[in-house]
């Protein structure tokens, strides 16, 4: 919320509880709904800033990115520029104003992922889903002047909540390949990237080649993994004995990733390109136009009162009517834009969840192990 990027991902073999941990169920909501509630609760308590929130939801399957909020869209690519960092385009981003609305967006995304139950299971074990929330905020009191100037800087942060493919898909050895096992390039590369980042070497990290570009997932996570984010990894394991090998692999991955050094910085943009600035400016301009229209209407009315000849009066009346329509349209647009910008007074106090979750709170506070109430499977969280 203060301009620092955050990434949470769930790593573990299929059926070990990744989706359960991230999404949860109605009676036991996961990280995603809790995080959403937290964002809105935070906004409610900050009196001197205003916020704009937008979300996107995508899936990486077979090294192809699919926009779950706009499934027809093809050819999504990863781009990079100095201002925006790494981003996917064209990707639908939706502006959201209530926790419920965010959950609805996610549900819509989930519907785009369902392809019949067998295929769903197979596909969900192979695909990675990335839910992203972009949080823009600015000082409520930093002014806007017309024409075309917005003062003050915008604080920008990204929250990535990621449900990875089953870690058993990271098969890399030749045997598995012979068996025709599916190799998940993104997961495999994630492992390699983490190993490189944590290799014991005298060289500084900047001098080591890290293959972020070898897969879609690592490319997307590049800035987080190379340090500009707070990253939490949830490792989920499944206790039954036949899963021993995968459990060991997951724990190895988790202990390696713990060594990655992060230097999260606060992002500030002066750019007038931030959506919140653009909207503030548009609101100010519309208000200005509204004032002008009001003045004009006043003048017309005054003229009308003078008592003119009928045909001229009809003309004035028509103009008056047009002016009123313009005024209504301007007012509606101003209202609409104003509603998109959130502040402590405009945020709904209605959370998605109405409960206290001491277990997850403990986990979020960085306490090493959080056993779920359930005996199996259970999750471990590394901060
Ligand atoms: N902590 C838990 N408590 C209760 N049920 C769980 C728990 N974790 C996972 N499950 C159940 O186990 C099954 C597999 O979990 P899931 O999250 O789908 O695994 P994954 O996403 O890792 O493949 C699901 O039916 C889920 O509801
Ligand atoms: Mg899953």
mmCIF file of C-alpha atoms and ligand atoms in Angstrom:
data_model
loop_
_atom_site.group_PDB
_atom_site.id
_atom_site.type_symbol
_atom_site.label_atom_id
_atom_site.label_comp_id
_atom_site.label_asym_id
_atom_site.label_seq_id
_atom_site.Cartn_x
_atom_site.Cartn_y
_atom_site.Cartn_z
ATOM 1 C CA UNK A 1 0.000 0.000 0.000
ATOM 2 C CA UNK A 2 2.987 2.259 0.447
ATOM 3 C CA UNK A 3 4.470 1.718 -2.967
ATOM 4 C CA UNK A 4 6.350 -1.495 -2.380
ATOM 5 C CA UNK A 5 5.670 -4.449 -4.621
ATOM 6 C CA UNK A 6 4.564 -7.700 -3.080
ATOM 7 C CA UNK A 7 4.483 -11.199 -4.455
ATOM 8 C CA UNK A 8 3.078 -14.305 -2.861
ATOM 9 C CA UNK A 9 3.318 -17.652 -4.527
ATOM 10 C CA UNK A 10 2.280 -21.147 -3.647
ATOM 11 C CA UNK A 11 4.670 -23.918 -4.609
ATOM 12 C CA UNK A 12 4.053 -27.634 -4.155
ATOM 13 C CA UNK A 13 2.959 -30.795 -5.868
ATOM 14 C CA UNK A 14 -0.511 -31.243 -7.273
ATOM 15 C CA UNK A 15 -3.200 -31.745 -4.627
ATOM 16 C CA UNK A 16 -0.995 -30.510 -1.799
ATOM 17 C CA UNK A 17 -3.164 -27.459 -1.142
ATOM 18 C CA UNK A 18 -1.880 -24.569 -3.272
ATOM 19 C CA UNK A 19 -5.250 -23.467 -4.562
ATOM 20 C CA UNK A 20 -6.818 -24.084 -1.185
ATOM 21 C CA UNK A 21 -4.234 -21.818 0.433
ATOM 22 C CA UNK A 22 -4.448 -19.072 -2.174
ATOM 23 C CA UNK A 23 -8.169 -19.033 -2.824
ATOM 24 C CA UNK A 24 -9.613 -21.023 0.045
ATOM 25 C CA UNK A 25 -13.230 -21.886 0.446
ATOM 26 C CA UNK A 26 -16.183 -19.954 1.667
ATOM 27 C CA UNK A 27 -15.767 -20.999 5.282
ATOM 28 C CA UNK A 28 -11.970 -20.769 5.104
ATOM 29 C CA UNK A 29 -10.979 -17.976 2.745
ATOM 30 C CA UNK A 30 -7.476 -18.042 1.398
ATOM 31 C CA UNK A 31 -4.721 -15.500 0.889
ATOM 32 C CA UNK A 32 -6.392 -13.815 -2.105
ATOM 33 C CA UNK A 33 -9.718 -12.825 -0.513
ATOM 34 C CA UNK A 34 -7.935 -11.894 2.702
ATOM 35 C CA UNK A 35 -5.455 -9.716 0.870
ATOM 36 C CA UNK A 36 -8.267 -7.986 -0.985
ATOM 37 C CA UNK A 37 -10.079 -7.221 2.245
ATOM 38 C CA UNK A 38 -6.858 -5.932 3.755
ATOM 39 C CA UNK A 39 -6.316 -3.527 0.878
ATOM 40 C CA UNK A 40 -9.757 -1.972 1.340
ATOM 41 C CA UNK A 41 -9.465 -1.924 5.115
ATOM 42 C CA UNK A 42 -6.166 -0.087 4.771
ATOM 43 C CA UNK A 43 -7.662 2.546 2.483
ATOM 44 C CA UNK A 44 -10.417 3.127 4.997
ATOM 45 C CA UNK A 45 -7.886 4.010 7.639
ATOM 46 C CA UNK A 46 -5.710 6.395 5.669
ATOM 47 C CA UNK A 47 -7.229 9.841 5.689
ATOM 48 C CA UNK A 48 -4.840 11.854 3.595
ATOM 49 C CA UNK A 49 -4.507 9.729 0.467
ATOM 50 C CA UNK A 50 -6.741 8.631 -2.366
ATOM 51 C CA UNK A 51 -6.447 5.398 -4.319
ATOM 52 C CA UNK A 52 -7.161 3.770 -7.616
ATOM 53 C CA UNK A 53 -7.174 -0.019 -7.831
ATOM 54 C CA UNK A 54 -7.074 -2.165 -10.921
ATOM 55 C CA UNK A 55 -6.836 -5.899 -11.262
ATOM 56 C CA UNK A 56 -5.930 -8.433 -13.891
ATOM 57 C CA UNK A 57 -5.970 -12.216 -13.940
ATOM 58 C CA UNK A 58 -3.949 -14.374 -16.292
ATOM 59 C CA UNK A 59 -2.934 -17.944 -16.825
ATOM 60 C CA UNK A 60 0.326 -19.304 -18.214
ATOM 61 C CA UNK A 61 -0.271 -22.625 -19.898
ATOM 62 C CA UNK A 62 2.254 -24.302 -22.166
ATOM 63 C CA UNK A 63 4.251 -21.091 -22.283
ATOM 64 C CA UNK A 64 1.261 -19.211 -23.622
ATOM 65 C CA UNK A 65 -0.312 -16.369 -21.697
ATOM 66 C CA UNK A 66 -4.062 -16.270 -21.586
ATOM 67 C CA UNK A 67 -6.082 -13.344 -20.302
ATOM 68 C CA UNK A 68 -8.712 -14.900 -18.061
ATOM 69 C CA UNK A 69 -10.722 -11.680 -18.060
ATOM 70 C CA UNK A 70 -10.708 -11.545 -21.828
ATOM 71 C CA UNK A 71 -10.225 -15.139 -22.990
ATOM 72 C CA UNK A 72 -10.772 -14.372 -26.668
ATOM 73 C CA UNK A 73 -7.756 -12.141 -26.774
ATOM 74 C CA UNK A 74 -4.810 -13.821 -28.464
ATOM 75 C CA UNK A 75 -1.201 -12.984 -28.764
ATOM 76 C CA UNK A 76 -0.486 -11.618 -25.336
ATOM 77 C CA UNK A 77 3.122 -10.681 -25.026
ATOM 78 C CA UNK A 78 5.493 -9.619 -22.339
ATOM 79 C CA UNK A 79 6.960 -6.176 -22.815
ATOM 80 C CA UNK A 80 9.383 -4.131 -20.866
ATOM 81 C CA UNK A 81 9.986 -0.446 -20.639
ATOM 82 C CA UNK A 82 11.748 1.719 -18.164
ATOM 83 C CA UNK A 83 8.659 3.394 -16.791
ATOM 84 C CA UNK A 84 6.332 0.426 -16.478
ATOM 85 C CA UNK A 85 8.852 -2.332 -15.939
ATOM 86 C CA UNK A 86 7.790 -5.755 -17.206
ATOM 87 C CA UNK A 87 4.152 -6.039 -18.226
ATOM 88 C CA UNK A 88 1.797 -8.093 -20.350
ATOM 89 C CA UNK A 89 -0.080 -6.517 -23.226
ATOM 90 C CA UNK A 90 -2.804 -6.408 -24.345
ATOM 91 C CA UNK A 91 -4.117 -7.434 -20.939
ATOM 92 C CA UNK A 92 -7.488 -6.414 -19.589
ATOM 93 C CA UNK A 93 -7.290 -4.481 -16.366
ATOM 94 C CA UNK A 94 -10.459 -3.711 -14.473
ATOM 95 C CA UNK A 95 -10.866 -0.833 -12.081
ATOM 96 C CA UNK A 96 -12.398 -2.059 -8.859
ATOM 97 C CA UNK A 97 -14.064 -0.237 -6.019
ATOM 98 C CA UNK A 98 -15.331 -2.891 -3.607
ATOM 99 C CA UNK A 99 -13.992 -6.230 -2.320
ATOM 100 C CA UNK A 100 -17.062 -8.023 -3.659
ATOM 101 C CA UNK A 101 -16.453 -6.640 -7.095
ATOM 102 C CA UNK A 102 -12.895 -8.005 -7.048
ATOM 103 C CA UNK A 103 -14.154 -11.455 -6.097
ATOM 104 C CA UNK A 104 -16.647 -11.309 -8.938
ATOM 105 C CA UNK A 105 -13.871 -10.473 -11.360
ATOM 106 C CA UNK A 106 -11.900 -13.469 -10.097
ATOM 107 C CA UNK A 107 -14.919 -15.728 -10.387
ATOM 108 C CA UNK A 108 -15.363 -14.636 -13.954
ATOM 109 C CA UNK A 109 -11.708 -15.463 -14.578
ATOM 110 C CA UNK A 110 -12.169 -18.884 -12.996
ATOM 111 C CA UNK A 111 -15.091 -19.568 -15.299
ATOM 112 C CA UNK A 112 -12.825 -18.907 -18.239
ATOM 113 C CA UNK A 113 -10.559 -21.645 -16.919
ATOM 114 C CA UNK A 114 -13.148 -24.393 -16.697
ATOM 115 C CA UNK A 115 -13.134 -26.778 -19.585
ATOM 116 C CA UNK A 116 -14.924 -29.823 -18.214
ATOM 117 C CA UNK A 117 -13.737 -31.467 -15.053
ATOM 118 C CA UNK A 118 -11.028 -33.893 -16.217
ATOM 119 C CA UNK A 119 -9.424 -31.389 -18.442
ATOM 120 C CA UNK A 120 -9.730 -28.792 -15.721
ATOM 121 C CA UNK A 121 -7.751 -30.886 -13.272
ATOM 122 C CA UNK A 122 -5.114 -31.744 -15.811
ATOM 123 C CA UNK A 123 -4.832 -28.190 -16.960
ATOM 124 C CA UNK A 124 -4.862 -26.618 -13.535
ATOM 125 C CA UNK A 125 -2.000 -28.851 -12.464
ATOM 126 C CA UNK A 126 -0.001 -27.611 -15.441
ATOM 127 C CA UNK A 127 -0.870 -23.967 -15.491
ATOM 128 C CA UNK A 128 0.168 -21.014 -13.392
ATOM 129 C CA UNK A 129 -2.345 -18.345 -12.514
ATOM 130 C CA UNK A 130 -1.332 -14.817 -11.704
ATOM 131 C CA UNK A 131 -3.754 -12.456 -10.015
ATOM 132 C CA UNK A 132 -2.431 -8.939 -10.014
ATOM 133 C CA UNK A 133 -3.608 -5.826 -8.266
ATOM 134 C CA UNK A 134 -2.121 -2.456 -9.081
ATOM 135 C CA UNK A 135 -2.487 0.145 -6.393
ATOM 136 C CA UNK A 136 -2.021 3.800 -7.295
ATOM 137 C CA UNK A 137 -2.264 6.459 -4.663
ATOM 138 C CA UNK A 138 -1.700 10.165 -4.267
ATOM 139 C CA UNK A 139 -1.869 12.795 -1.603
ATOM 140 C CA UNK A 140 -5.476 13.953 -1.402
ATOM 141 C CA UNK A 141 -4.401 17.531 -1.006
ATOM 142 C CA UNK A 142 -1.953 17.784 -3.842
ATOM 143 C CA UNK A 143 -3.798 19.938 -6.285
ATOM 144 C CA UNK A 144 -4.789 19.780 -9.880
ATOM 145 C CA UNK A 145 -4.582 22.869 -12.041
ATOM 146 C CA UNK A 146 -6.009 23.504 -15.427
ATOM 147 C CA UNK A 147 -4.920 23.328 -18.137
ATOM 148 C CA UNK A 148 -3.228 19.987 -18.032
ATOM 149 C CA UNK A 149 -1.214 19.971 -14.845
ATOM 150 C CA UNK A 150 -1.489 17.586 -11.979
ATOM 151 C CA UNK A 151 0.732 18.174 -9.032
ATOM 152 C CA UNK A 152 2.370 15.708 -6.737
ATOM 153 C CA UNK A 153 3.673 12.254 -7.326
ATOM 154 C CA UNK A 154 1.870 8.964 -7.473
ATOM 155 C CA UNK A 155 2.873 5.967 -5.440
ATOM 156 C CA UNK A 156 2.501 2.770 -7.352
ATOM 157 C CA UNK A 157 2.642 -0.810 -6.222
ATOM 158 C CA UNK A 158 1.886 -4.218 -7.582
ATOM 159 C CA UNK A 159 0.601 -7.168 -5.691
ATOM 160 C CA UNK A 160 1.065 -10.512 -7.443
ATOM 161 C CA UNK A 161 -0.723 -13.534 -6.040
ATOM 162 C CA UNK A 162 0.358 -16.650 -7.846
ATOM 163 C CA UNK A 163 -0.878 -20.213 -7.834
ATOM 164 C CA UNK A 164 1.829 -22.265 -9.537
ATOM 165 C CA UNK A 165 1.556 -25.465 -11.513
ATOM 166 C CA UNK A 166 2.178 -28.707 -9.627
ATOM 167 C CA UNK A 167 5.856 -28.840 -8.734
ATOM 168 C CA UNK A 168 6.108 -32.434 -9.993
ATOM 169 C CA UNK A 169 5.852 -30.851 -13.446
ATOM 170 C CA UNK A 170 9.297 -29.402 -13.012
ATOM 171 C CA UNK A 171 10.646 -32.766 -14.120
ATOM 172 C CA UNK A 172 13.970 -32.225 -15.706
ATOM 173 C CA UNK A 173 15.757 -35.527 -15.698
ATOM 174 C CA UNK A 174 16.041 -37.626 -18.767
ATOM 175 C CA UNK A 175 14.061 -40.558 -17.371
ATOM 176 C CA UNK A 176 10.977 -38.553 -16.899
ATOM 177 C CA UNK A 177 11.319 -37.077 -20.298
ATOM 178 C CA UNK A 178 11.463 -40.577 -21.735
ATOM 179 C CA UNK A 179 8.294 -41.403 -19.916
ATOM 180 C CA UNK A 180 6.832 -38.539 -21.838
ATOM 181 C CA UNK A 181 6.212 -36.553 -18.708
ATOM 182 C CA UNK A 182 5.159 -33.026 -19.288
ATOM 183 C CA UNK A 183 7.981 -30.606 -18.759
ATOM 184 C CA UNK A 184 6.863 -27.268 -17.479
ATOM 185 C CA UNK A 185 9.405 -24.840 -18.775
ATOM 186 C CA UNK A 186 8.272 -22.021 -16.531
ATOM 187 C CA UNK A 187 8.585 -24.108 -13.396
ATOM 188 C CA UNK A 188 11.896 -25.575 -14.465
ATOM 189 C CA UNK A 189 13.283 -22.126 -15.197
ATOM 190 C CA UNK A 190 11.979 -20.840 -11.880
ATOM 191 C CA UNK A 191 14.089 -23.512 -10.180
ATOM 192 C CA UNK A 192 17.151 -22.593 -12.230
ATOM 193 C CA UNK A 193 16.692 -18.886 -11.580
ATOM 194 C CA UNK A 194 16.428 -19.466 -7.833
ATOM 195 C CA UNK A 195 19.523 -21.681 -7.860
ATOM 196 C CA UNK A 196 21.522 -19.074 -9.755
ATOM 197 C CA UNK A 197 20.373 -16.316 -7.459
ATOM 198 C CA UNK A 198 21.536 -18.246 -4.447
ATOM 199 C CA UNK A 199 24.684 -19.890 -5.757
ATOM 200 C CA UNK A 200 27.665 -19.688 -3.498
ATOM 201 C CA UNK A 201 29.966 -17.669 -5.605
ATOM 202 C CA UNK A 202 32.326 -14.801 -5.154
ATOM 203 C CA UNK A 203 30.792 -12.970 -8.089
ATOM 204 C CA UNK A 204 28.152 -10.362 -7.307
ATOM 205 C CA UNK A 205 24.659 -11.359 -8.426
ATOM 206 C CA UNK A 206 24.723 -8.670 -11.099
ATOM 207 C CA UNK A 207 27.624 -10.441 -12.792
ATOM 208 C CA UNK A 208 25.924 -13.840 -12.984
ATOM 209 C CA UNK A 209 23.742 -14.714 -15.927
ATOM 210 C CA UNK A 210 20.258 -15.402 -14.653
ATOM 211 C CA UNK A 211 17.952 -16.882 -17.265
ATOM 212 C CA UNK A 212 14.828 -14.838 -16.486
ATOM 213 C CA UNK A 213 14.086 -14.662 -20.182
ATOM 214 C CA UNK A 214 13.884 -18.408 -20.652
ATOM 215 C CA UNK A 215 10.282 -18.680 -19.540
ATOM 216 C CA UNK A 216 7.131 -16.610 -19.306
ATOM 217 C CA UNK A 217 6.788 -17.035 -15.569
ATOM 218 C CA UNK A 218 10.319 -15.985 -14.661
ATOM 219 C CA UNK A 219 10.126 -13.085 -17.072
ATOM 220 C CA UNK A 220 6.951 -11.868 -15.376
ATOM 221 C CA UNK A 221 8.462 -12.323 -11.944
ATOM 222 C CA UNK A 222 11.798 -10.855 -12.931
ATOM 223 C CA UNK A 223 11.568 -7.660 -10.960
ATOM 224 C CA UNK A 224 10.196 -9.436 -7.886
ATOM 225 C CA UNK A 225 12.803 -12.170 -7.951
ATOM 226 C CA UNK A 226 15.669 -9.847 -8.661
ATOM 227 C CA UNK A 227 14.764 -8.051 -5.508
ATOM 228 C CA UNK A 228 12.290 -5.207 -5.997
ATOM 229 C CA UNK A 229 9.486 -6.758 -3.997
ATOM 230 C CA UNK A 230 8.653 -8.395 -0.775
ATOM 231 C CA UNK A 231 8.198 -12.022 -1.641
ATOM 232 C CA UNK A 232 6.468 -14.715 0.354
ATOM 233 C CA UNK A 233 6.572 -18.302 -0.732
ATOM 234 C CA UNK A 234 4.124 -20.816 0.564
ATOM 235 C CA UNK A 235 5.377 -24.337 0.232
ATOM 236 C CA UNK A 236 2.620 -26.916 0.361
ATOM 237 C CA UNK A 237 3.407 -30.558 0.973
ATOM 238 C CA UNK A 238 1.365 -33.669 1.142
ATOM 239 C CA UNK A 239 2.356 -36.015 3.968
ATOM 240 C CA UNK A 240 1.566 -39.529 2.568
ATOM 241 C CA UNK A 241 4.714 -41.608 2.059
ATOM 242 C CA UNK A 242 4.534 -42.006 -1.730
ATOM 243 C CA UNK A 243 4.920 -38.232 -1.919
ATOM 244 C CA UNK A 244 8.200 -38.287 -0.040
ATOM 245 C CA UNK A 245 10.331 -37.450 -3.047
ATOM 246 C CA UNK A 246 8.199 -34.484 -4.070
ATOM 247 C CA UNK A 247 7.969 -33.339 -0.476
ATOM 248 C CA UNK A 248 11.744 -33.365 -0.203
ATOM 249 C CA UNK A 249 12.042 -31.450 -3.472
ATOM 250 C CA UNK A 250 9.544 -28.866 -2.333
ATOM 251 C CA UNK A 251 11.358 -28.353 0.943
ATOM 252 C CA UNK A 252 14.675 -28.030 -0.887
ATOM 253 C CA UNK A 253 13.155 -25.430 -3.163
ATOM 254 C CA UNK A 254 11.760 -23.588 -0.168
ATOM 255 C CA UNK A 255 15.044 -23.548 1.699
ATOM 256 C CA UNK A 256 16.841 -22.295 -1.413
ATOM 257 C CA UNK A 257 14.398 -19.516 -2.047
ATOM 258 C CA UNK A 258 14.762 -18.345 1.523
ATOM 259 C CA UNK A 259 18.301 -17.310 0.662
ATOM 260 C CA UNK A 260 17.290 -14.912 -2.083
ATOM 261 C CA UNK A 261 18.199 -11.427 -0.953
ATOM 262 C CA UNK A 262 15.604 -8.751 -1.569
ATOM 263 C CA UNK A 263 15.904 -4.986 -1.653
ATOM 264 C CA UNK A 264 12.356 -3.788 -2.118
ATOM 265 C CA UNK A 265 12.173 -0.086 -2.898
ATOM 266 C CA UNK A 266 9.295 2.293 -2.879
ATOM 267 C CA UNK A 267 8.003 3.168 -6.340
ATOM 268 C CA UNK A 268 7.170 6.789 -6.969
ATOM 269 C CA UNK A 269 6.131 8.065 -10.337
ATOM 270 C CA UNK A 270 5.885 11.682 -11.242
ATOM 271 C CA UNK A 271 4.314 10.757 -14.491
ATOM 272 C CA UNK A 272 0.969 12.197 -15.390
ATOM 273 C CA UNK A 273 0.364 8.868 -17.061
ATOM 274 C CA UNK A 274 -0.721 7.239 -13.822
ATOM 275 C CA UNK A 275 -4.409 6.536 -14.197
ATOM 276 C CA UNK A 276 -5.330 8.284 -10.978
ATOM 277 C CA UNK A 277 -3.664 11.493 -12.218
ATOM 278 C CA UNK A 278 -5.399 11.236 -15.564
ATOM 279 C CA UNK A 279 -8.763 10.848 -13.872
ATOM 280 C CA UNK A 280 -8.120 13.686 -11.436
ATOM 281 C CA UNK A 281 -7.255 15.929 -14.325
ATOM 282 C CA UNK A 282 -10.297 14.864 -16.295
ATOM 283 C CA UNK A 283 -12.527 15.530 -13.291
ATOM 284 C CA UNK A 284 -11.043 19.009 -12.882
ATOM 285 C CA UNK A 285 -11.530 19.755 -16.566
ATOM 286 C CA UNK A 286 -15.096 18.504 -16.529
ATOM 287 C CA UNK A 287 -15.865 20.602 -13.471
ATOM 288 C CA UNK A 288 -14.496 23.597 -15.282
ATOM 289 C CA UNK A 289 -16.718 22.867 -18.278
ATOM 290 C CA UNK A 290 -19.672 22.377 -15.985
ATOM 291 C CA UNK A 291 -19.096 25.805 -14.493
ATOM 292 C CA UNK A 292 -18.918 27.344 -17.939
ATOM 293 C CA UNK A 293 -22.120 25.594 -18.968
ATOM 294 C CA UNK A 294 -23.844 26.815 -15.831
ATOM 295 C CA UNK A 295 -22.782 30.392 -16.558
ATOM 296 C CA UNK A 296 -24.039 30.108 -20.084
ATOM 297 C CA UNK A 297 -27.379 28.780 -18.909
ATOM 298 C CA UNK A 298 -27.678 31.675 -16.490
ATOM 299 C CA UNK A 299 -27.085 34.146 -19.287
ATOM 300 C CA UNK A 300 -29.604 32.478 -21.560
ATOM 301 C CA UNK A 301 -32.184 32.506 -18.819
ATOM 302 C CA UNK A 302 -31.617 36.187 -18.156
ATOM 303 C CA UNK A 303 -32.087 36.919 -21.839
ATOM 304 C CA UNK A 304 -35.198 34.840 -21.960
ATOM 305 C CA UNK A 305 -36.670 36.836 -19.139
ATOM 306 C CA UNK A 306 -36.316 40.092 -21.016
ATOM 307 C CA UNK A 307 -39.409 39.209 -22.970
ATOM 308 C CA UNK A 308 -38.517 38.582 -26.561
ATOM 309 C CA UNK A 309 -40.490 37.894 -29.627
ATOM 310 C CA UNK A 310 -41.825 34.325 -29.836
ATOM 311 C CA UNK A 311 -39.582 32.873 -32.553
ATOM 312 C CA UNK A 312 -36.411 34.157 -30.890
ATOM 313 C CA UNK A 313 -37.590 32.918 -27.520
ATOM 314 C CA UNK A 314 -38.079 29.451 -29.005
ATOM 315 C CA UNK A 315 -34.476 29.480 -30.163
ATOM 316 C CA UNK A 316 -33.294 30.413 -26.705
ATOM 317 C CA UNK A 317 -35.396 27.706 -25.167
ATOM 318 C CA UNK A 318 -33.862 25.131 -27.451
ATOM 319 C CA UNK A 319 -30.377 26.262 -26.537
ATOM 320 C CA UNK A 320 -31.348 26.186 -22.901
ATOM 321 C CA UNK A 321 -32.525 22.620 -23.288
ATOM 322 C CA UNK A 322 -29.295 21.586 -25.023
ATOM 323 C CA UNK A 323 -27.286 23.248 -22.313
ATOM 324 C CA UNK A 324 -29.165 21.285 -19.689
ATOM 325 C CA UNK A 325 -28.442 18.027 -21.484
ATOM 326 C CA UNK A 326 -24.754 18.870 -21.633
ATOM 327 C CA UNK A 327 -24.813 19.672 -17.956
ATOM 328 C CA UNK A 328 -26.398 16.328 -17.073
ATOM 329 C CA UNK A 329 -23.861 14.450 -19.175
ATOM 330 C CA UNK A 330 -20.971 16.293 -17.547
ATOM 331 C CA UNK A 331 -22.345 15.633 -14.091
ATOM 332 C CA UNK A 332 -22.735 11.929 -14.798
ATOM 333 C CA UNK A 333 -19.189 11.595 -16.061
ATOM 334 C CA UNK A 334 -17.833 13.483 -13.050
ATOM 335 C CA UNK A 335 -19.804 11.240 -10.698
ATOM 336 C CA UNK A 336 -18.592 8.138 -12.464
ATOM 337 C CA UNK A 337 -14.919 9.129 -12.329
ATOM 338 C CA UNK A 338 -15.203 10.303 -8.757
ATOM 339 C CA UNK A 339 -16.613 6.962 -7.704
ATOM 340 C CA UNK A 340 -13.566 5.145 -9.138
ATOM 341 C CA UNK A 341 -11.201 7.026 -6.864
ATOM 342 C CA UNK A 342 -11.291 5.616 -3.384
ATOM 343 C CA UNK A 343 -10.625 7.296 -0.105
ATOM 344 C CA UNK A 344 -11.188 6.586 3.555
ATOM 345 C CA UNK A 345 -14.693 7.978 3.393
ATOM 346 C CA UNK A 346 -15.799 6.341 0.171
ATOM 347 C CA UNK A 347 -14.675 2.772 0.797
ATOM 348 C CA UNK A 348 -17.400 0.401 1.752
ATOM 349 C CA UNK A 349 -16.966 -1.031 5.207
ATOM 350 C CA UNK A 350 -18.330 -4.325 3.891
ATOM 351 C CA UNK A 351 -15.539 -6.887 3.770
ATOM 352 C CA UNK A 352 -15.813 -10.119 1.824
ATOM 353 C CA UNK A 353 -15.141 -12.016 4.982
ATOM 354 C CA UNK A 354 -16.387 -11.313 8.369
ATOM 355 C CA UNK A 355 -14.198 -13.393 10.562
ATOM 356 C CA UNK A 356 -10.987 -13.544 12.487
ATOM 357 C CA UNK A 357 -8.332 -15.853 11.239
ATOM 358 C CA UNK A 358 -5.697 -16.163 13.920
ATOM 359 C CA UNK A 359 -3.946 -19.004 12.072
ATOM 360 C CA UNK A 360 -3.450 -17.098 8.877
ATOM 361 C CA UNK A 361 -2.649 -13.917 10.691
ATOM 362 C CA UNK A 362 0.137 -15.759 12.442
ATOM 363 C CA UNK A 363 1.355 -17.097 9.135
ATOM 364 C CA UNK A 364 1.275 -13.644 7.569
ATOM 365 C CA UNK A 365 3.259 -12.271 10.446
ATOM 366 C CA UNK A 366 6.034 -14.565 9.380
ATOM 367 C CA UNK A 367 5.713 -17.283 11.949
ATOM 368 C CA UNK A 368 7.514 -20.261 10.500
ATOM 369 C CA UNK A 369 4.994 -23.031 10.257
ATOM 370 C CA UNK A 370 1.272 -22.772 10.078
ATOM 371 C CA UNK A 371 -0.424 -26.093 10.432
ATOM 372 C CA UNK A 372 -3.836 -26.013 8.976
ATOM 373 C CA UNK A 373 -6.602 -27.279 11.152
ATOM 374 C CA UNK A 374 -6.734 -30.163 8.777
ATOM 375 C CA UNK A 375 -4.136 -32.854 9.323
ATOM 376 C CA UNK A 376 -3.334 -33.275 5.685
ATOM 377 C CA UNK A 377 -2.096 -31.575 3.685
ATOM 378 C CA UNK A 378 -0.418 -28.697 5.443
ATOM 379 C CA UNK A 379 1.452 -25.639 4.380
ATOM 380 C CA UNK A 380 4.600 -23.946 5.423
ATOM 381 C CA UNK A 381 5.207 -20.329 4.790
ATOM 382 C CA UNK A 382 8.549 -18.704 4.248
ATOM 383 C CA UNK A 383 8.978 -14.990 4.338
HETATM 384 N N1 LIG B 1 -5.792 -27.178 4.625
HETATM 385 C C1 LIG B 1 -6.744 -27.843 4.023
HETATM 386 N N2 LIG B 1 -7.885 -28.137 4.670
HETATM 387 C C2 LIG B 1 -8.877 -28.811 4.059
HETATM 388 N N3 LIG B 1 -8.826 -29.249 2.800
HETATM 389 C C3 LIG B 1 -7.726 -28.992 2.101
HETATM 390 C C4 LIG B 1 -6.625 -28.262 2.676
HETATM 391 N N4 LIG B 1 -5.672 -28.126 1.745
HETATM 392 C C5 LIG B 1 -6.139 -28.748 0.654
HETATM 393 N N5 LIG B 1 -7.360 -29.278 0.861
HETATM 394 C C6 LIG B 1 -8.153 -30.040 -0.109
HETATM 395 O O1 LIG B 1 -7.257 -30.911 -0.798
HETATM 396 C C7 LIG B 1 -7.563 -30.953 -2.180
HETATM 397 C C8 LIG B 1 -6.352 -30.536 -3.006
HETATM 398 O O2 LIG B 1 -6.024 -29.213 -2.719
HETATM 399 P P1 LIG B 1 -5.721 -28.125 -3.827
HETATM 400 O O3 LIG B 1 -5.603 -26.826 -3.143
HETATM 401 O O4 LIG B 1 -6.670 -28.206 -4.959
HETATM 402 O O5 LIG B 1 -4.289 -28.618 -4.315
HETATM 403 P P2 LIG B 1 -3.345 -27.993 -5.432
HETATM 404 O O6 LIG B 1 -3.885 -26.672 -5.826
HETATM 405 O O7 LIG B 1 -1.997 -27.909 -4.772
HETATM 406 O O8 LIG B 1 -3.338 -28.960 -6.561
HETATM 407 C C9 LIG B 1 -8.754 -30.051 -2.397
HETATM 408 O O9 LIG B 1 -9.916 -30.826 -2.425
HETATM 409 C C10 LIG B 1 -8.742 -29.144 -1.178
HETATM 410 O O10 LIG B 1 -10.036 -28.714 -0.866
HETATM 411 MG MG1 LIG B 2 -4.511 -26.048 -7.740
#
